[in-house]
Structures are given as C-alpha cells and as structure tokens.
Short mmCIF file of C-alpha atoms in Angstrom, two decimals:
data_model
loop_
_atom_site.label_atom_id
_atom_site.label_comp_id
_atom_site.label_asym_id
_atom_site.label_seq_id
_atom_site.Cartn_x
_atom_site.Cartn_y
_atom_site.Cartn_z
CA MET J 1 28.84 30.24 39.97
CA THR J 2 30.35 32.96 37.78
CA VAL J 3 33.88 34.22 37.17
CA GLU J 4 35.13 37.27 35.30
CA ILE J 5 38.06 36.99 32.90
CA GLU J 6 39.26 40.00 30.87
CA GLY J 7 35.98 41.74 31.60
CA VAL J 8 33.91 38.79 30.35
CA THR J 9 31.57 37.06 32.80
CA LEU J 10 31.48 33.27 32.47
CA HIS J 11 28.73 31.16 33.99
CA LEU J 12 30.23 27.91 35.24
CA ALA J 13 28.35 24.65 35.52
CA HIS J 14 28.48 22.37 38.52
CA PRO J 15 30.84 19.40 38.57
CA ASP J 16 29.49 15.89 38.06
CA GLU J 17 28.72 13.83 41.15
CA LEU J 18 28.57 10.10 40.50
CA SER J 19 28.30 7.12 42.81
CA VAL J 20 30.88 4.88 41.16
CA GLN J 21 33.79 2.83 42.40
CA TRP J 22 36.74 1.37 40.51
CA VAL J 23 37.10 -2.28 41.43
CA GLY J 24 40.31 -4.22 40.80
CA GLN J 25 42.81 -3.55 38.00
CA ASP J 26 44.95 -1.36 40.26
CA GLU J 27 47.69 -1.16 37.63
CA LEU J 28 45.39 0.82 35.32
CA MET J 29 44.68 3.31 38.12
CA ARG J 30 48.43 3.67 38.74
CA GLN J 31 49.11 4.34 35.06
CA LEU J 32 46.45 7.05 34.82
CA LEU J 33 47.56 8.80 38.01
CA ALA J 34 51.17 8.65 36.83
CA ALA J 35 50.23 10.40 33.57
CA TRP J 36 48.55 13.22 35.49
CA MET J 37 51.26 13.78 38.07
CA VAL J 38 53.88 16.56 37.96
CA VAL J 39 57.33 15.66 39.28
CA ASN J 40 58.91 19.16 39.37
CA ASP J 41 58.32 22.80 38.42
CA GLN J 42 59.46 22.26 34.84
CA ASP J 43 57.22 19.24 34.31
CA LEU J 44 53.74 19.25 32.79
CA PRO J 45 50.85 16.81 33.26
CA MET J 46 50.01 14.55 30.35
CA SER J 47 46.60 14.10 28.73
CA PRO J 48 46.15 10.34 28.32
CA ARG J 49 43.50 8.47 26.41
CA LEU J 50 41.72 5.40 27.66
CA LEU J 51 41.02 2.86 24.93
CA GLY J 52 38.75 -0.16 25.00
CA LYS J 53 35.44 -1.70 24.09
CA PRO J 54 32.24 0.08 25.19
CA GLY J 55 31.28 -0.78 28.75
CA VAL J 56 34.68 -1.90 30.10
CA GLY J 57 34.81 0.98 32.60
CA LYS J 58 36.85 3.72 30.92
CA THR J 59 34.76 6.58 32.28
CA THR J 60 34.50 4.89 35.68
CA LEU J 61 38.29 4.61 35.90
CA ALA J 62 38.78 8.26 34.91
CA TYR J 63 36.18 9.49 37.40
CA ALA J 64 37.54 7.35 40.24
CA ALA J 65 41.10 8.53 39.57
CA ALA J 66 40.00 12.17 39.57
CA ARG J 67 38.14 11.76 42.84
CA ARG J 68 41.15 9.99 44.35
CA MET J 69 43.09 13.20 43.61
CA GLY J 70 40.36 15.18 45.36
CA ARG J 71 39.46 17.18 42.27
CA GLU J 72 36.15 18.27 40.82
CA VAL J 73 35.17 16.25 37.76
CA TYR J 74 33.43 17.38 34.59
CA ILE J 75 32.27 14.70 32.16
CA LEU J 76 31.84 16.10 28.67
CA GLN J 77 30.16 13.97 26.02
CA ALA J 78 32.16 14.50 22.85
CA THR J 79 30.20 15.07 19.65
CA LEU J 80 30.80 16.35 16.15
CA ASP J 81 29.95 19.85 17.41
CA THR J 82 32.13 20.02 20.55
CA ARG J 83 33.73 23.48 20.78
CA PRO J 84 36.43 25.10 22.96
CA GLU J 85 33.63 26.83 24.88
CA ASP J 86 32.48 23.42 26.08
CA LEU J 87 35.76 23.00 27.97
CA LEU J 88 36.15 26.48 29.45
CA ILE J 89 34.89 25.55 32.91
CA THR J 90 37.55 23.02 33.68
CA PRO J 91 40.70 25.05 32.97
CA VAL J 92 39.25 27.98 34.91
CA ARG J 93 38.49 26.00 38.04
CA GLY J 94 41.35 23.53 37.92
CA GLY J 95 39.10 20.50 37.69
CA ILE J 96 39.51 17.34 35.68
CA ALA J 97 37.81 17.04 32.30
CA ILE J 98 36.75 13.63 31.04
CA LEU J 99 36.21 13.95 27.31
CA ASP J 100 33.99 10.94 26.84
CA GLU J 101 34.08 9.12 23.49
CA GLY J 102 36.62 11.62 22.19
CA ASN J 103 36.98 9.96 18.81
CA ARG J 104 33.44 11.03 17.96
CA MET J 105 34.78 14.57 17.54
CA SER J 106 35.72 15.94 14.14
CA GLU J 107 39.18 17.23 13.30
CA LYS J 108 37.85 20.79 13.41
CA SER J 109 36.84 20.32 17.04
CA TRP J 110 40.18 18.72 17.94
CA ALA J 111 42.14 21.49 16.21
CA SER J 112 40.53 24.12 18.44
CA LEU J 113 41.60 22.17 21.53
CA ALA J 114 45.20 21.52 20.47
CA PRO J 115 46.72 24.44 22.49
CA LEU J 116 45.13 23.03 25.63
CA LEU J 117 46.88 19.70 25.15
CA ASP J 118 50.48 20.85 24.72
CA ASN J 119 52.88 23.10 26.64
CA ARG J 120 50.81 26.19 25.81
CA ARG J 121 47.98 24.93 28.04
CA TYR J 122 45.36 27.47 27.08
CA VAL J 123 41.95 27.39 25.48
CA GLU J 124 40.60 30.20 23.35
CA SER J 125 36.94 31.08 23.08
CA ILE J 126 36.05 32.77 19.82
CA VAL J 127 32.52 33.36 21.10
CA ALA J 128 33.61 35.09 24.32
CA GLY J 129 36.68 36.65 22.71
CA ILE J 130 39.06 35.52 25.45
CA LYS J 131 42.06 33.24 25.87
CA ILE J 132 42.21 31.30 29.14
CA LYS J 133 45.38 29.84 30.58
CA ALA J 134 44.69 26.48 32.19
CA HIS J 135 44.79 26.32 35.98
CA PRO J 136 47.86 24.41 37.27
CA HIS J 137 45.53 21.71 38.63
CA PHE J 138 43.70 21.24 35.33
CA ARG J 139 43.87 17.72 33.92
CA LEU J 140 42.24 16.06 30.92
CA VAL J 141 41.64 12.49 29.83
CA ALA J 142 39.86 11.27 26.72
CA THR J 143 38.02 7.96 26.57
CA MET J 144 37.69 6.24 23.23
CA ASN J 145 35.72 3.21 22.08
CA ASP J 146 37.31 0.87 19.58
CA ASP J 147 34.27 0.72 17.29
CA ALA J 148 33.79 1.75 13.70
CA SER J 149 31.49 4.73 14.22
CA THR J 150 34.32 7.12 15.04
CA PHE J 151 36.75 9.51 13.42
CA GLU J 152 40.45 8.83 13.03
CA LEU J 153 42.48 11.10 15.28
CA PRO J 154 44.64 13.63 13.41
CA GLU J 155 48.34 12.91 13.94
CA TYR J 156 49.01 16.18 15.77
CA ILE J 157 46.29 15.26 18.30
CA HIS J 158 47.44 11.65 18.50
CA SER J 159 50.85 12.88 19.70
CA ARG J 160 49.24 15.16 22.29
CA LEU J 161 46.91 12.54 23.79
CA GLN J 162 49.53 10.35 25.42
CA PRO J 163 50.02 7.84 26.90
CA GLN J 164 47.52 5.32 25.57
CA ILE J 165 46.07 3.18 28.34
CA PHE J 166 44.20 0.12 27.10
CA ILE J 167 41.39 -1.32 29.25
CA ASP J 168 40.51 -4.93 28.55
CA PHE J 169 37.85 -7.19 30.04
CA PRO J 170 38.49 -7.96 33.72
CA GLU J 171 39.56 -11.37 35.01
CA ARG J 172 36.86 -13.63 36.43
CA ASP J 173 37.37 -12.72 40.11
CA GLU J 174 37.42 -9.01 39.30
CA GLU J 175 34.31 -9.30 37.15
CA LEU J 176 32.43 -11.10 39.90
CA HIS J 177 33.57 -8.43 42.36
CA ILE J 178 32.28 -5.67 40.07
CA LEU J 179 28.89 -7.38 39.81
CA LYS J 180 28.70 -7.68 43.59
CA GLU J 181 29.55 -3.99 44.04
CA ASN J 182 26.82 -2.93 41.63
CA LEU J 183 24.22 -5.50 42.72
CA PRO J 184 24.74 -6.01 46.45
CA PHE J 185 21.18 -7.32 46.76
CA ALA J 186 21.65 -10.13 44.22
CA GLU J 187 22.02 -13.76 45.22
CA GLU J 188 25.43 -15.32 44.77
CA ARG J 189 24.06 -17.91 42.32
CA ILE J 190 22.84 -15.24 39.93
CA LEU J 191 26.11 -13.34 40.03
CA THR J 192 28.13 -16.51 39.48
CA TYR J 193 25.93 -17.52 36.54
CA VAL J 194 26.32 -14.11 34.89
CA THR J 195 30.08 -14.05 35.52
CA ASP J 196 30.49 -17.47 33.89
CA PHE J 197 28.41 -16.29 30.94
CA LEU J 198 30.53 -13.16 30.49
CA GLN J 199 33.82 -15.02 30.77
CA MET J 200 32.68 -17.48 28.11
CA ALA J 201 31.73 -14.58 25.86
CA HIS J 202 35.08 -12.85 26.45
CA ALA J 203 36.92 -16.03 25.47
CA ALA J 204 35.06 -15.95 22.15
CA ASP J 205 36.01 -12.27 21.66
CA GLU J 206 32.37 -11.24 22.00
CA ARG J 207 31.74 -7.59 22.87
CA TYR J 208 29.49 -8.23 25.88
CA THR J 209 30.76 -6.29 28.90
CA VAL J 210 30.24 -6.21 32.64
CA ARG J 211 27.72 -3.41 32.03
CA ASP J 212 25.71 -5.91 29.99
CA GLY J 213 26.09 -8.45 32.80
CA ILE J 214 24.74 -5.98 35.34
CA ASN J 215 21.68 -5.37 33.15
CA VAL J 216 21.14 -9.11 32.63
CA ALA J 217 21.32 -9.87 36.35
CA ARG J 218 19.19 -6.89 37.36
CA TYR J 219 16.43 -7.75 34.87
CA ALA J 220 16.49 -11.45 35.78
CA ILE J 221 15.99 -10.55 39.45
CA LYS J 222 13.00 -8.38 38.53
CA LEU J 223 11.50 -11.04 36.27
CA LYS J 224 11.73 -13.65 39.00
CA SER J 225 10.26 -11.40 41.70
CA LEU J 226 7.20 -10.45 39.61
CA ALA J 227 6.40 -13.88 38.19
CA THR J 228 2.80 -15.03 38.82
CA GLN J 229 4.05 -18.57 39.18
CA ARG J 230 7.37 -19.77 40.48
CA THR J 231 9.96 -19.04 37.80
CA HIS J 232 13.12 -21.06 37.80
CA GLU J 233 16.20 -18.89 38.28
CA THR J 234 17.89 -20.21 35.16
CA GLU J 235 14.77 -19.55 33.09
CA ALA J 236 14.66 -15.94 34.28
CA LEU J 237 18.34 -15.49 33.46
CA GLU J 238 17.95 -16.93 29.96
CA ILE J 239 14.93 -14.71 29.24
CA SER J 240 16.93 -11.74 30.48
CA ILE J 241 19.93 -12.61 28.29
CA VAL J 242 17.73 -12.83 25.19
CA GLN J 243 15.92 -9.56 25.90
CA VAL J 244 19.07 -7.64 26.87
CA LEU J 245 21.57 -9.08 24.38
CA GLY J 246 19.61 -11.05 21.80
CA GLU J 247 18.94 -14.71 21.03
CA GLU J 248 22.48 -15.32 19.74
CA ALA J 249 23.89 -14.65 23.21
CA LEU J 250 22.42 -17.95 24.46
CA ARG J 251 25.21 -19.79 22.68
CA TYR J 252 27.52 -18.87 25.57
CA VAL J 253 25.04 -20.25 28.08
CA ARG J 254 24.83 -23.54 26.18
CA ARG J 255 28.59 -23.69 25.79
CA SER J 256 28.97 -23.11 29.53
CA ARG J 257 26.54 -25.93 30.30
CA ALA J 258 28.37 -28.31 27.98
CA SER J 259 31.67 -27.57 29.68
CA ASP J 260 30.12 -28.30 33.10
CA SER J 261 28.62 -31.66 32.08
#
C-alpha cells in the first residue's frame, strides 16, 4: 500500500498479525485502555510504558489491547538506530505502534520522536522531507525490560511516556491458565509441575518467566515422545529445565519436592 503526502509517496508496510491472547490480569488491560482513551474533544490519548522483567507478557498485553480496540498493530523493535522514519506508517494509518524494548533506543532516537509524544502529535521525516500529523486514532505504547543492558530515558521523554504500568509475575492460577492456553495438548501433570516450579522461582525473585515455563514444558513433551525407552515424566522435565534454563534452576525443583514431603 502507498500514500502520498505533500507530493511524497510513502510505501507502507502491513500490520502485524499475531495469534496471542491476554490471559488474566484484567486490571492491567483496563489501565492500558484507559491511558489510550479520549474523553472529549479537548483530550489527548496518552503514550504509556509497560515495565517488567523479560517474558512477563508486556508485548502480548499491548497487542491484545490494540486488537480489542479493533486497530491495526505495528510492532517495532527498538534499537540504537531507530529513526522517525521507522514510525511513519502508524501515524499515517491511525494504527497502534508498540515500541518494543524502548529503552534500547539512544537519546538521539528519542529526541526525534518527542513531538509525536506530546500535544504536537506529529513526526518529521528528514529523509522524506515531510512532517506528518498523527491520525486521531494513532496510539503508541513502549515496552521496557528492567535489565541492565538499556539506556536511561531522558527526563523530557520520561514525562511524555506516561503512565507507567508495571507487569509482575502472574499468580499461580493465572500462570497455570497461561500455560494451558499456550500448550493445550499438554497433560495436566506437566503443566502443574511447571507452574509449581515457576512459582517457587518467583518466590526467590528469580527471573524465570512463563515464557521459560512454556519452553520447558514443550521440550519435555518432545523428549518424552521421542525416547527410545520409556522416560519418566519427571526425568524429562528435569532434563528440559537444565537444557532450557541451566543446572542451577534445579534448585527450585528440589525445594518444591522438599516442601511436598
């Protein structure tokens, strides 16, 4: 698809189509939708940021919220070299931009996007030589991991990316539900085992996430199905934990066993 703005032809990419579903934690969905809503003609949508450990579902929440609003979604992986041109599509078409891992962008990249995040609501392309006013339906959310390999946000961007919505690990029932949604073919015993393992790790402030749990369960199922001799379910799960997360992760399996005995 192409559009013409001020005599300049722009080639627009297709929106992202993902098969994801937000499970549980309805309050987080309400907070994000509230930030994006407009209550009257003088109001403006906000550009929130979703904070949390890698793998807790920040991008999934943003995508699910955008689809709930019936909007096209564009997921943009933020890097040191992200430019205004990388965001042109979304303001033009009125879609929702998910700026994934936004704190991996440098201050120079953020500075070029500042007008898009305040009441000016435009993005300027130096390359194309045009200034584009954001579509009234345009929305933006930035996801940010709380790890050390990121840049500090400049204060003028910090004040524009509001509110902050923190996503923590899910409760046990929600975590089990998420595993079931992603692995509908898995036996209940495997999902329960992995959920117990994750909850024990969360209690110790370990960074293992439900994404890790999905990988552990999926690999354990494959190991068991391809074994030349009958492999005990627990053995397959422990092998999977070691190969997905490392030997040190077994401490949460042992601790879980001790608590059950």
